[in-house]
Coordinates of C-alpha atoms and ligand atoms in Angstrom, one line a residue:
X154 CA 99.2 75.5 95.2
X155 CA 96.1 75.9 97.0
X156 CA 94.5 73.4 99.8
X157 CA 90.7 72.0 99.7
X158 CA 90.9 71.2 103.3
X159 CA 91.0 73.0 106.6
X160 CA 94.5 71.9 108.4
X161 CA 96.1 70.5 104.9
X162 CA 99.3 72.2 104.4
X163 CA 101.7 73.2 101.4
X164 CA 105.1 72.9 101.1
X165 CA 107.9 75.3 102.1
X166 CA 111.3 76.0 100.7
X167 CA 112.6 73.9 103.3
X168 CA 110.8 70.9 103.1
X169 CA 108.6 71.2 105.9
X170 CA 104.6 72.1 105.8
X171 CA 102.5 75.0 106.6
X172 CA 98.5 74.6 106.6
X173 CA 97.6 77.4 104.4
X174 CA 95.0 78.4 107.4
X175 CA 95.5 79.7 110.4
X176 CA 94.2 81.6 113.4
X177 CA 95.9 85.0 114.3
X178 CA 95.6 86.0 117.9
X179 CA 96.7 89.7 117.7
X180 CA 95.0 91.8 120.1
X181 CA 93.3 88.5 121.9
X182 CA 93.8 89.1 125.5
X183 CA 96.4 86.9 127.4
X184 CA 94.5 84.5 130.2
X185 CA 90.9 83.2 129.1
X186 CA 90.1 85.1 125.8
X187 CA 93.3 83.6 123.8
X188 CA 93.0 80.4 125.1
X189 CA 89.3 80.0 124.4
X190 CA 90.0 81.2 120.6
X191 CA 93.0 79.0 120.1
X192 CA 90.5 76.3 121.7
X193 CA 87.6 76.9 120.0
X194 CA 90.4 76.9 116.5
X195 CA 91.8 74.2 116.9
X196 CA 88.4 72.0 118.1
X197 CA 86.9 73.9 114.3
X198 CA 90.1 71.8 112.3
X199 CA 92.8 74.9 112.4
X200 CA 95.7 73.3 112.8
X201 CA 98.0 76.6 112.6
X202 CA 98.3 79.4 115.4
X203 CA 100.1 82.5 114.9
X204 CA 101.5 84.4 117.9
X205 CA 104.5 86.8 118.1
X206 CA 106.6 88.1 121.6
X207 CA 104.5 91.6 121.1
X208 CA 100.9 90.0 121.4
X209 CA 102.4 88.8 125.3
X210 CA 99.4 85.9 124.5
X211 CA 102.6 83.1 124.0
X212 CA 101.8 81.4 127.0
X213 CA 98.0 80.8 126.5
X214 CA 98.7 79.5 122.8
X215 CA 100.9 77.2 124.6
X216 CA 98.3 76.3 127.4
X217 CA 95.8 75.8 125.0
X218 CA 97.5 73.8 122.4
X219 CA 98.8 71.4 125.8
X220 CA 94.6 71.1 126.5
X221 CA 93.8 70.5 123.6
X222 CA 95.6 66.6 123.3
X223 CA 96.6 67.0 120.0
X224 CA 100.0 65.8 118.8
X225 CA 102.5 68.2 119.0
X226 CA 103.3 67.2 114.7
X227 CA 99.6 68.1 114.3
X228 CA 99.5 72.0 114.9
X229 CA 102.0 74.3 113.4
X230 CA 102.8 77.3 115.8
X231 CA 104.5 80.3 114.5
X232 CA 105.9 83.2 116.8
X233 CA 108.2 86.0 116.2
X234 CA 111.4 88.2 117.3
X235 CA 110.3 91.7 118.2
X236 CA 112.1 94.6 117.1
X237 CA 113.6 95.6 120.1
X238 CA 114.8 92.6 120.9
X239 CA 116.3 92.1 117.4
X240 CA 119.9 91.6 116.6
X241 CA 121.8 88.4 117.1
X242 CA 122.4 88.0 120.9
X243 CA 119.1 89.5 121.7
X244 CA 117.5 87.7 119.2
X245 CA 118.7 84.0 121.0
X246 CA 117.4 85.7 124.4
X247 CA 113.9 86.3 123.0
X248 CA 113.4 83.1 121.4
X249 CA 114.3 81.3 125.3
X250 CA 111.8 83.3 126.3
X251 CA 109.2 82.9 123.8
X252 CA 109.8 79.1 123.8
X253 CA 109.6 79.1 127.5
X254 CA 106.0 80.8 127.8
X255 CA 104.9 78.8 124.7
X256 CA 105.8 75.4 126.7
X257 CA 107.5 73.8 123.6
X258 CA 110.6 71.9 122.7
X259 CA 110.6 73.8 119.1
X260 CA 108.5 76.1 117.3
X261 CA 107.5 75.2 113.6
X262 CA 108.2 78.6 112.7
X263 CA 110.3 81.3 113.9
X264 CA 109.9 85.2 112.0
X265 CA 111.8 88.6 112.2
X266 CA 108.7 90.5 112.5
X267 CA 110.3 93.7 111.2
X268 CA 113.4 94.2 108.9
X269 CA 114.8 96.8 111.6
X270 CA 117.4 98.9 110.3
X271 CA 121.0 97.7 110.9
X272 CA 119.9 94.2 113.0
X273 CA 118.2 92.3 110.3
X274 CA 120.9 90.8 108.8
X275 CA 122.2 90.0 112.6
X276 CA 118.7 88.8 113.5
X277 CA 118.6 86.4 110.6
X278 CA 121.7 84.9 111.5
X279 CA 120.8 84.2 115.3
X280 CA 117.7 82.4 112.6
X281 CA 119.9 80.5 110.7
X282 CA 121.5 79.2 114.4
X283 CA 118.1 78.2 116.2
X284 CA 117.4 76.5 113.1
X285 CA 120.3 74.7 113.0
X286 CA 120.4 73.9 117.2
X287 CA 116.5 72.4 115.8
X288 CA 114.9 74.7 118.6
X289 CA 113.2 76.2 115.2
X290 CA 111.9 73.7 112.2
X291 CA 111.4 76.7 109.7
X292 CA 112.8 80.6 109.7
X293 CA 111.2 83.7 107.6
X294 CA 110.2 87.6 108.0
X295 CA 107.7 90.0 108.1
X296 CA 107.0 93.1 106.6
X297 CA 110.3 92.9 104.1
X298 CA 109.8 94.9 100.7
X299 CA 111.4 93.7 97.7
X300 CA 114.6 95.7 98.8
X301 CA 115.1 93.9 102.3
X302 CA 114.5 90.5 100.7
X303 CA 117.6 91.2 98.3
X304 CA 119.8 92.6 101.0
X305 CA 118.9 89.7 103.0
X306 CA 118.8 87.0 100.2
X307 CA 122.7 88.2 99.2
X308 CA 123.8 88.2 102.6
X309 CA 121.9 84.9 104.0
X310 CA 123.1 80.8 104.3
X311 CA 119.4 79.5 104.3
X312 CA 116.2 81.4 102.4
X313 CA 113.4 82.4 104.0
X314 CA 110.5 80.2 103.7
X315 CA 107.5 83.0 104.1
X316 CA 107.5 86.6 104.2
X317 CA 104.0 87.3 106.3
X318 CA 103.0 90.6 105.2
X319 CA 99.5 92.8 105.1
X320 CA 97.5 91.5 102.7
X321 CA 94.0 92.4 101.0
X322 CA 92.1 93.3 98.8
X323 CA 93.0 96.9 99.1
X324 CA 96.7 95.9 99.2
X325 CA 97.1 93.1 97.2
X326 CA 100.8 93.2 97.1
X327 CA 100.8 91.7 93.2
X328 CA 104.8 93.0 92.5
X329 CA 106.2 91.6 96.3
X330 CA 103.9 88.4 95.4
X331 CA 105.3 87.6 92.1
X332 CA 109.5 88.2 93.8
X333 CA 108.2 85.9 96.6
X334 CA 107.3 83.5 93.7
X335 CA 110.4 83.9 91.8
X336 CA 112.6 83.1 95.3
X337 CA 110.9 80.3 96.2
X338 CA 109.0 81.9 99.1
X339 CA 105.8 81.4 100.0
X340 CA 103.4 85.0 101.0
X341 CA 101.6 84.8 103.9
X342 CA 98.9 87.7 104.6
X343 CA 98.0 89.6 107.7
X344 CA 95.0 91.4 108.1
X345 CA 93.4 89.3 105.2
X346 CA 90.2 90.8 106.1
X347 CA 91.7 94.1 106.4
X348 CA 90.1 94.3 109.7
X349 CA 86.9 93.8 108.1
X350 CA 87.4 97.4 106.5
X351 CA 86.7 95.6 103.3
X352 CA 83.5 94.0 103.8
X353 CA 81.2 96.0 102.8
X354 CA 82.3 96.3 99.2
X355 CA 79.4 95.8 96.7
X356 CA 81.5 93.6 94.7
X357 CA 82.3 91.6 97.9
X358 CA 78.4 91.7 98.9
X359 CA 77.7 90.8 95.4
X360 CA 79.4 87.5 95.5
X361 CA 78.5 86.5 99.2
X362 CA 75.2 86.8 98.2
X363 CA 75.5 84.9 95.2
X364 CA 77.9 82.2 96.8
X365 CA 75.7 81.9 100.3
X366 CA 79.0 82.9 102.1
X367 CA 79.7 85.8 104.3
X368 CA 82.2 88.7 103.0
X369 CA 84.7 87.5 105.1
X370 CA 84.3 83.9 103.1
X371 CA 84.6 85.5 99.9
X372 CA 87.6 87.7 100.9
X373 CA 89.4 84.6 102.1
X374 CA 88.3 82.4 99.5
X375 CA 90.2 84.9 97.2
X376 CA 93.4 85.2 99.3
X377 CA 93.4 81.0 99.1
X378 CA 92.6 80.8 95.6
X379 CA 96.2 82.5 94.9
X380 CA 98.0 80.5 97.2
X381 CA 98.4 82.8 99.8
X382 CA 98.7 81.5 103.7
X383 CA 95.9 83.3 105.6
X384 CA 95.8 83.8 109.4
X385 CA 92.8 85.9 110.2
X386 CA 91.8 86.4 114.1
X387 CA 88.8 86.1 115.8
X388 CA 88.4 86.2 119.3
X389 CA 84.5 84.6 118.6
X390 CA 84.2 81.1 118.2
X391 CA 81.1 81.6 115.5
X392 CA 83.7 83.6 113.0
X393 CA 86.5 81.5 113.7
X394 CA 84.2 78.5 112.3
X395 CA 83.0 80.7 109.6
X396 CA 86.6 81.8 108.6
X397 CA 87.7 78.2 108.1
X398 CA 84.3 77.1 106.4
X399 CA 85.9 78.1 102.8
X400 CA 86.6 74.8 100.6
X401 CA 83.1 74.1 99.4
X402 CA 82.8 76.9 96.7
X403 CA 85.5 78.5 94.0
X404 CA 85.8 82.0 92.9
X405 CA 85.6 81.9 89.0
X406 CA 88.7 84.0 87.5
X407 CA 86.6 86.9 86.3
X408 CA 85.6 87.1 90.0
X409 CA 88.9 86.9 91.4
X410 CA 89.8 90.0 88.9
X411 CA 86.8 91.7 89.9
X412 CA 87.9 91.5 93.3
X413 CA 91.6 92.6 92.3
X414 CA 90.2 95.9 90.9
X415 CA 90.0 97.3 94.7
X416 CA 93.3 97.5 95.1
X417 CA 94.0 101.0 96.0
X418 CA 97.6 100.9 97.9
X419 CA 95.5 100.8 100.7
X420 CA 97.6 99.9 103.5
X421 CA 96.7 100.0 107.3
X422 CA 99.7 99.6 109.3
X423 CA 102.8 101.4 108.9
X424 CA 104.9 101.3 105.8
X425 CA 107.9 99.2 107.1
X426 CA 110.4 101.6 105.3
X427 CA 108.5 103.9 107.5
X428 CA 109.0 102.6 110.8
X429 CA 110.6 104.5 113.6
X430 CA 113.1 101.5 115.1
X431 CA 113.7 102.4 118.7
X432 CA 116.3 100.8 120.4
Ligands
NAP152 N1 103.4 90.3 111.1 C1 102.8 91.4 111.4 O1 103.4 92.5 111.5 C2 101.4 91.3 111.7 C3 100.6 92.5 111.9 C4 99.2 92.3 112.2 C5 98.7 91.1 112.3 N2 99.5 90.0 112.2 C6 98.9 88.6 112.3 O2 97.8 88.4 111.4 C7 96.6 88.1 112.1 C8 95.4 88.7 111.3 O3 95.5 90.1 111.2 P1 94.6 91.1 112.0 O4 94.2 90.5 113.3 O5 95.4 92.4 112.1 O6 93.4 91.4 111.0 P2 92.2 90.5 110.3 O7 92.4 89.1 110.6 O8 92.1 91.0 108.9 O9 90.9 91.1 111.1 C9 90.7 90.8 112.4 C10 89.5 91.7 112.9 O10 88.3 91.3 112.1 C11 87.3 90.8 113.0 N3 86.7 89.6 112.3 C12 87.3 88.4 112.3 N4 86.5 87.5 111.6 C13 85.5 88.2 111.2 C14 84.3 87.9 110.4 N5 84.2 86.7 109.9 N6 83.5 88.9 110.1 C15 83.6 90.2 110.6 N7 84.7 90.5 111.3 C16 85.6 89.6 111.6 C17 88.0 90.5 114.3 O11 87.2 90.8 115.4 P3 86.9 89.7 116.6 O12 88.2 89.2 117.1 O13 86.1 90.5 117.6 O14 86.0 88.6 116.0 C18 89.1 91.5 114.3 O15 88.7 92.8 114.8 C19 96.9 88.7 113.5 O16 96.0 88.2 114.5 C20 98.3 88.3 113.7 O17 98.4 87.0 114.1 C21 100.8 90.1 111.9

């Protein structure tokens, strides 16, 4: 499944949609410098915004989705349960507040952001309830390895529809991709341009220069090309434009492989089995 369009989405396990692009606003200030991105997204065709409780930016992806007079059907916002908060009572407190500094009546997507030890099962079920209350359209995770996804998948009432994890090509995830494919889960990358760590590869210079895209095109086109939902973040409105301008060129598959071959378990945040879960 892969999208030719900025804004078209693919399906979920559920039923509902997901454009396969998005805008992640990590580490983009709260007041002017999210707004302005989420803005500047949203006026370039991104119809997807990516937030979490821990990026304390909820309110101005609110604001700027309300300023932005599109319909409230029309952009997919995703936020997610922090991992002290997790567990189920907690859980149902976080989402108020989330939904309260977000401005919204519902959020299209609602994810555990870490499978903290002990909670996640609890934490999924307070899911499975704001799901069902309709205060959430669509419930998955974050950072689960093939073992959480079975502990969860034994013990849970309704699937998870993504599991957002980092994603590049120095961590292509091939085994967790081909389980999500198996369960009916759709993978959804974070750091897709792995910061921008990764472009300055030859191989990735090679092909921008042959393509007349930018590395970070190529690296995205690649991550698209396999179905994978992308978010990448940019606080500047010229790379936010040039992070959704990739549907007028294709990747042949020897490229694609090419690209595969710099996977090096090259991960950048912490190992989720590695996490220390305070309380
Ligand atoms: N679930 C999780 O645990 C988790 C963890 C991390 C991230 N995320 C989500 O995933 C999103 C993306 O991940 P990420 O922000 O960590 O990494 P990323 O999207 O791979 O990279 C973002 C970095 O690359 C720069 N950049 C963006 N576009 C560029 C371009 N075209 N050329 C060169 N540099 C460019 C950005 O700088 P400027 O902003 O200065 O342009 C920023 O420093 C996050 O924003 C967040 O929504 C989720």
């Amino acid at each position: 499944m892969i999208t030719n369009a900025i804004g078209e989405r693919v399906l979920l396990n559920d039923g509902n949609q997901i454009p396969q692009l998005g805008l992640g606003v990590w580490r983009a200030n709260d007041g002017e410098e999210t707004y302005q991105a989420v803005r500047w997204a949203l006026e370039a065709g991104y119809r997807s915004i990516d937030t979490a409780s821990l990026y304390a930016n909820e309110a101005s992806v609110g604001k700027a989705f309300h300023d932005s007079e599109l319909s409230r059907e029309e952009v997919f916002i995703t936020t997610k349960v922090w991992n002290p908060d997790q567990g189920y009572d907690k859980t149902l407190a976080a989402f108020e507040k989330s939904l309260k500094l977000l401005d919204l009546e519902y959020v299209d997507m609602y994810l555990a952001h870490y499978p903290v030890t002990g909670k996640y099962l609890d934490t999924w079920k307070a899911l499975e309830r704001l799901q069902e209350e309709k205060l959430v359209r669509s419930i998955g995770v974050s950072n689960f390895h093939i073992h959480h996804l079975e502990t969860l998948l034994a013990h849970a009432n309704v699937k998870p529809v993504v599991n957002q994890i980092e994603l590049h090509p120095y961590l292509s995830q091939k085994a967790l991709i081909a389980y999500h494919k198996e369960h009916d889960i759709l993978t959804e990358a974070w750091a897709p341009i792995a910061k921008g760590r990764v472009l300055g590869e030859d191989i990735i210079v090679e092909l921008s220069e042959k393509y007349g895209k930018t590395p970070a095109q190529i690296v995205l086109r690649w991550e698209l090309q396999q179905g994978i939902i992308i978010i990448p973040k940019s606080v500047h409105q010229k790379r936010i434009q040039e992070n959704c301008n990739i549907y007028d060129f294709a990747l042949t598959e020897e490229e694609m492989k090419r690209i595969d071959t710099l996977e090096c378990d090259g991960r950048i945040g912490t190992d989720p089995d590695k996490m220390v879960y305070d309380d």
